[in-house]
């Protein structure tokens, strides 16, 4: 197979087989023959990007002499939390079903009932600290943590950068190996990207005793792993 045939096949391997025409599918199923030395490489890259927004999680707790009393107080605190966060959040809040359980009794004092639930949502960079401070002033509400998120655009840009770097590093490794072996031609035969490639949100804990700045938050990270086959001749 000539070099133009190899170049066409290299371009096609990045497309899902289901969308390839019959001729291309057949070619993808039969990789080109290397009339030289096949070099198999694994290349991994990782990087970080800017935090665009944050996913927060709050714990809301209430207590009463009975389960009904605890639930009444929990509902009041939940409604107050909703009202406080309404102007700060982006999108909708998520609130799972509450649960109740007994506490105390015996040497620990009178037996009482406690009710709790969580409330989560997203907040933009500009309202990051305002939400943390507001949550810290609410009765029965504690901040469980934040998750740093990237925008779709920043995530895609980072993915492109990592892919370019992985392909460049793989090519350089293949060329060095070919030089050591006294070979001149390096042809990419296969790209296998089965691991990584998606943005990784980064959760972290917070201490609400001080002011928080978005730039101090850990940045979302991303990793990429490629298996590359080269023909050295």
Tab-separated table of C-alpha atoms in Angstrom:
chain	number	residue	atom	x	y	z
A	1	UNK	CA	0.000	0.000	0.000
A	2	UNK	CA	1.396	3.427	-0.926
A	3	UNK	CA	1.678	6.379	1.445
A	4	UNK	CA	-1.552	8.032	0.259
A	5	UNK	CA	-3.433	4.839	1.128
A	6	UNK	CA	-1.883	4.822	4.585
A	7	UNK	CA	-2.792	8.484	5.125
A	8	UNK	CA	-6.414	7.819	4.175
A	9	UNK	CA	-6.620	4.873	6.549
A	10	UNK	CA	-5.091	6.909	9.388
A	11	UNK	CA	-7.787	9.556	8.942
A	12	UNK	CA	-10.549	6.982	8.899
A	13	UNK	CA	-9.599	5.232	12.145
A	14	UNK	CA	-10.784	8.246	14.133
A	15	UNK	CA	-14.360	7.797	12.848
A	16	UNK	CA	-16.927	5.367	14.340
A	17	UNK	CA	-17.060	2.246	12.149
A	18	UNK	CA	-20.852	2.443	11.948
A	19	UNK	CA	-20.572	5.681	9.972
A	20	UNK	CA	-17.885	4.540	7.529
A	21	UNK	CA	-18.829	3.581	3.954
A	22	UNK	CA	-18.495	-0.149	3.088
A	23	UNK	CA	-15.102	0.241	1.431
A	24	UNK	CA	-13.695	2.220	4.343
A	25	UNK	CA	-15.104	-0.281	6.861
A	26	UNK	CA	-13.353	-3.094	5.069
A	27	UNK	CA	-10.083	-1.150	5.078
A	28	UNK	CA	-10.393	-0.366	8.784
A	29	UNK	CA	-10.956	-4.059	9.529
A	30	UNK	CA	-7.700	-4.927	7.684
A	31	UNK	CA	-4.901	-2.656	8.914
A	32	UNK	CA	-2.038	-1.926	6.512
A	33	UNK	CA	0.934	-4.249	6.362
A	34	UNK	CA	4.176	-2.778	7.653
A	35	UNK	CA	7.210	-3.710	5.552
A	36	UNK	CA	9.523	-2.826	8.381
A	37	UNK	CA	9.455	-2.679	12.171
A	38	UNK	CA	6.196	-2.064	14.059
A	39	UNK	CA	6.641	0.180	17.104
A	40	UNK	CA	3.854	0.206	19.712
A	41	UNK	CA	3.724	3.230	22.018
A	42	UNK	CA	1.491	4.362	24.886
A	43	UNK	CA	1.399	8.119	25.421
A	44	UNK	CA	-0.332	9.847	28.344
A	45	UNK	CA	-0.925	13.557	28.838
A	46	UNK	CA	-2.704	15.592	31.488
A	47	UNK	CA	-3.541	19.233	32.051
A	48	UNK	CA	-5.797	21.708	33.807
A	49	UNK	CA	-8.177	24.431	32.712
A	50	UNK	CA	-10.010	27.389	34.212
A	51	UNK	CA	-12.887	26.882	36.649
A	52	UNK	CA	-16.028	28.192	35.000
A	53	UNK	CA	-18.560	27.347	37.720
A	54	UNK	CA	-18.904	25.241	40.853
A	55	UNK	CA	-21.249	22.495	41.982
A	56	UNK	CA	-22.042	22.809	45.672
A	57	UNK	CA	-23.591	20.450	48.188
A	58	UNK	CA	-25.212	21.536	51.457
A	59	UNK	CA	-26.430	19.416	54.365
A	60	UNK	CA	-29.622	20.580	56.108
A	61	UNK	CA	-30.466	19.160	59.528
A	62	UNK	CA	-33.316	19.668	61.998
A	63	UNK	CA	-34.315	18.226	65.364
A	64	UNK	CA	-37.513	17.730	67.355
A	65	UNK	CA	-39.185	15.719	70.087
A	66	UNK	CA	-41.001	13.709	67.417
A	67	UNK	CA	-40.314	12.788	63.808
A	68	UNK	CA	-43.139	15.105	62.714
A	69	UNK	CA	-41.636	18.025	64.644
A	70	UNK	CA	-38.203	17.370	63.165
A	71	UNK	CA	-39.691	17.273	59.659
A	72	UNK	CA	-41.570	20.530	60.225
A	73	UNK	CA	-38.358	22.266	61.226
A	74	UNK	CA	-36.478	20.698	58.304
A	75	UNK	CA	-39.075	21.949	55.834
A	76	UNK	CA	-38.807	25.455	57.274
A	77	UNK	CA	-35.026	25.431	56.995
A	78	UNK	CA	-35.180	23.982	53.492
A	79	UNK	CA	-37.561	26.737	52.366
A	80	UNK	CA	-35.322	29.402	53.920
A	81	UNK	CA	-32.314	27.910	52.146
A	82	UNK	CA	-34.134	27.913	48.818
A	83	UNK	CA	-35.085	31.576	49.213
A	84	UNK	CA	-31.544	32.569	50.199
A	85	UNK	CA	-29.893	30.756	47.301
A	86	UNK	CA	-32.460	31.628	44.640
A	87	UNK	CA	-30.665	34.763	43.416
A	88	UNK	CA	-27.205	33.183	43.582
A	89	UNK	CA	-27.480	29.875	41.780
A	90	UNK	CA	-27.444	28.889	38.119
A	91	UNK	CA	-30.146	26.442	37.078
A	92	UNK	CA	-32.231	24.332	39.445
A	93	UNK	CA	-31.581	22.935	42.896
A	94	UNK	CA	-31.620	19.215	43.590
A	95	UNK	CA	-33.150	18.001	46.860
A	96	UNK	CA	-33.430	14.254	47.562
A	97	UNK	CA	-36.032	12.791	49.926
A	98	UNK	CA	-35.266	13.544	53.601
A	99	UNK	CA	-34.627	10.905	56.216
A	100	UNK	CA	-35.369	10.801	59.942
A	101	UNK	CA	-33.604	8.920	62.712
A	102	UNK	CA	-33.489	8.810	66.507
A	103	UNK	CA	-30.655	10.356	68.523
A	104	UNK	CA	-29.847	10.433	72.238
A	105	UNK	CA	-31.449	8.249	74.859
A	106	UNK	CA	-30.009	6.699	77.992
A	107	UNK	CA	-26.855	8.403	79.260
A	108	UNK	CA	-26.916	10.710	76.220
A	109	UNK	CA	-30.042	12.491	77.397
A	110	UNK	CA	-33.650	12.486	76.211
A	111	UNK	CA	-34.346	10.584	73.030
A	112	UNK	CA	-35.107	12.919	70.138
A	113	UNK	CA	-35.681	12.729	66.414
A	114	UNK	CA	-33.468	14.253	63.755
A	115	UNK	CA	-34.276	14.882	60.086
A	116	UNK	CA	-31.830	15.708	57.317
A	117	UNK	CA	-31.464	16.113	53.584
A	118	UNK	CA	-29.030	17.658	51.138
A	119	UNK	CA	-29.436	20.410	48.596
A	120	UNK	CA	-27.134	20.824	45.613
A	121	UNK	CA	-26.788	23.038	42.577
A	122	UNK	CA	-24.342	25.145	40.593
A	123	UNK	CA	-23.011	28.647	41.120
A	124	UNK	CA	-20.991	30.854	38.764
A	125	UNK	CA	-17.550	32.258	39.537
A	126	UNK	CA	-18.920	35.721	40.304
A	127	UNK	CA	-21.206	34.438	43.081
A	128	UNK	CA	-18.916	31.772	44.463
A	129	UNK	CA	-17.992	33.503	47.719
A	130	UNK	CA	-21.462	35.032	48.207
A	131	UNK	CA	-23.050	31.575	48.187
A	132	UNK	CA	-20.529	30.147	50.641
A	133	UNK	CA	-21.003	33.036	53.058
A	134	UNK	CA	-24.803	32.909	52.758
A	135	UNK	CA	-24.864	29.166	53.411
A	136	UNK	CA	-22.667	29.611	56.476
A	137	UNK	CA	-25.204	31.967	58.084
A	138	UNK	CA	-28.189	29.633	57.731
A	139	UNK	CA	-29.324	27.667	60.804
A	140	UNK	CA	-28.857	23.913	60.488
A	141	UNK	CA	-27.040	24.232	57.151
A	142	UNK	CA	-23.473	23.080	56.583
A	143	UNK	CA	-21.405	23.123	53.421
A	144	UNK	CA	-20.323	19.628	52.407
A	145	UNK	CA	-17.977	20.737	49.651
A	146	UNK	CA	-17.576	22.188	46.178
A	147	UNK	CA	-16.751	20.660	42.809
A	148	UNK	CA	-14.803	22.776	40.354
A	149	UNK	CA	-16.254	22.595	36.816
A	150	UNK	CA	-15.013	23.741	33.419
A	151	UNK	CA	-17.063	25.209	30.605
A	152	UNK	CA	-17.741	23.027	27.558
A	153	UNK	CA	-15.602	25.364	25.446
A	154	UNK	CA	-12.615	25.271	27.806
A	155	UNK	CA	-12.938	21.507	28.180
A	156	UNK	CA	-12.944	20.999	24.404
A	157	UNK	CA	-9.963	23.322	23.980
A	158	UNK	CA	-7.977	21.416	26.605
A	159	UNK	CA	-8.899	18.088	24.989
A	160	UNK	CA	-7.569	19.351	21.641
A	161	UNK	CA	-4.341	20.539	23.266
A	162	UNK	CA	-3.761	17.198	24.986
A	163	UNK	CA	-4.465	15.248	21.802
A	164	UNK	CA	-2.061	17.395	19.778
A	165	UNK	CA	0.633	17.034	22.420
A	166	UNK	CA	0.136	13.254	22.675
A	167	UNK	CA	0.411	12.835	18.894
A	168	UNK	CA	3.452	15.117	18.763
A	169	UNK	CA	5.206	13.279	21.608
A	170	UNK	CA	4.391	9.914	20.054
A	171	UNK	CA	5.812	11.021	16.714
A	172	UNK	CA	8.983	12.283	18.353
A	173	UNK	CA	9.482	9.010	20.224
A	174	UNK	CA	8.958	7.030	17.027
A	175	UNK	CA	11.432	9.218	15.108
A	176	UNK	CA	14.080	8.818	17.826
A	177	UNK	CA	13.633	5.049	17.773
A	178	UNK	CA	13.865	4.961	13.986
A	179	UNK	CA	17.064	7.019	14.110
A	180	UNK	CA	18.628	4.632	16.618
A	181	UNK	CA	17.744	1.690	14.350
A	182	UNK	CA	19.145	3.459	11.297
A	183	UNK	CA	15.712	3.742	9.669
A	184	UNK	CA	14.342	6.803	7.874
A	185	UNK	CA	10.588	6.443	7.357
A	186	UNK	CA	8.030	6.752	10.178
A	187	UNK	CA	4.386	6.039	9.317
A	188	UNK	CA	1.478	6.166	11.781
A	189	UNK	CA	-0.588	2.979	11.469
A	190	UNK	CA	-3.089	3.096	14.336
A	191	UNK	CA	-4.530	5.421	16.989
A	192	UNK	CA	-6.427	3.891	19.908
A	193	UNK	CA	-7.989	6.401	22.313
A	194	UNK	CA	-9.979	4.269	24.741
A	195	UNK	CA	-9.016	5.925	28.002
A	196	UNK	CA	-9.487	9.477	29.211
A	197	UNK	CA	-10.352	12.435	27.044
A	198	UNK	CA	-13.125	13.823	29.247
A	199	UNK	CA	-12.921	16.718	31.661
A	200	UNK	CA	-12.585	15.681	35.288
A	201	UNK	CA	-14.479	17.768	37.861
A	202	UNK	CA	-12.432	18.310	40.998
A	203	UNK	CA	-14.209	18.113	44.372
A	204	UNK	CA	-12.701	19.747	47.428
A	205	UNK	CA	-13.663	20.660	50.986
A	206	UNK	CA	-14.119	24.197	52.280
A	207	UNK	CA	-13.816	26.005	55.583
A	208	UNK	CA	-16.548	28.645	55.806
A	209	UNK	CA	-14.667	30.654	58.454
A	210	UNK	CA	-12.968	32.850	55.854
A	211	UNK	CA	-13.519	34.406	52.465
A	212	UNK	CA	-13.082	32.239	49.404
A	213	UNK	CA	-11.871	33.302	45.991
A	214	UNK	CA	-12.545	31.316	42.819
A	215	UNK	CA	-8.898	31.529	41.749
A	216	UNK	CA	-7.893	29.671	44.926
A	217	UNK	CA	-10.066	26.680	44.050
A	218	UNK	CA	-8.430	23.618	42.470
A	219	UNK	CA	-8.743	23.707	38.694
A	220	UNK	CA	-10.601	21.013	36.721
A	221	UNK	CA	-8.212	18.479	35.266
A	222	UNK	CA	-8.203	16.236	32.235
A	223	UNK	CA	-6.113	13.264	31.156
A	224	UNK	CA	-5.656	11.488	27.849
A	225	UNK	CA	-4.048	8.159	26.946
A	226	UNK	CA	-3.315	7.008	23.397
A	227	UNK	CA	-1.972	3.714	22.079
A	228	UNK	CA	-0.084	4.419	18.865
A	229	UNK	CA	1.382	2.007	16.307
A	230	UNK	CA	4.089	3.185	13.912
A	231	UNK	CA	5.784	1.491	11.007
A	232	UNK	CA	9.543	2.157	10.927
A	233	UNK	CA	11.313	1.400	7.677
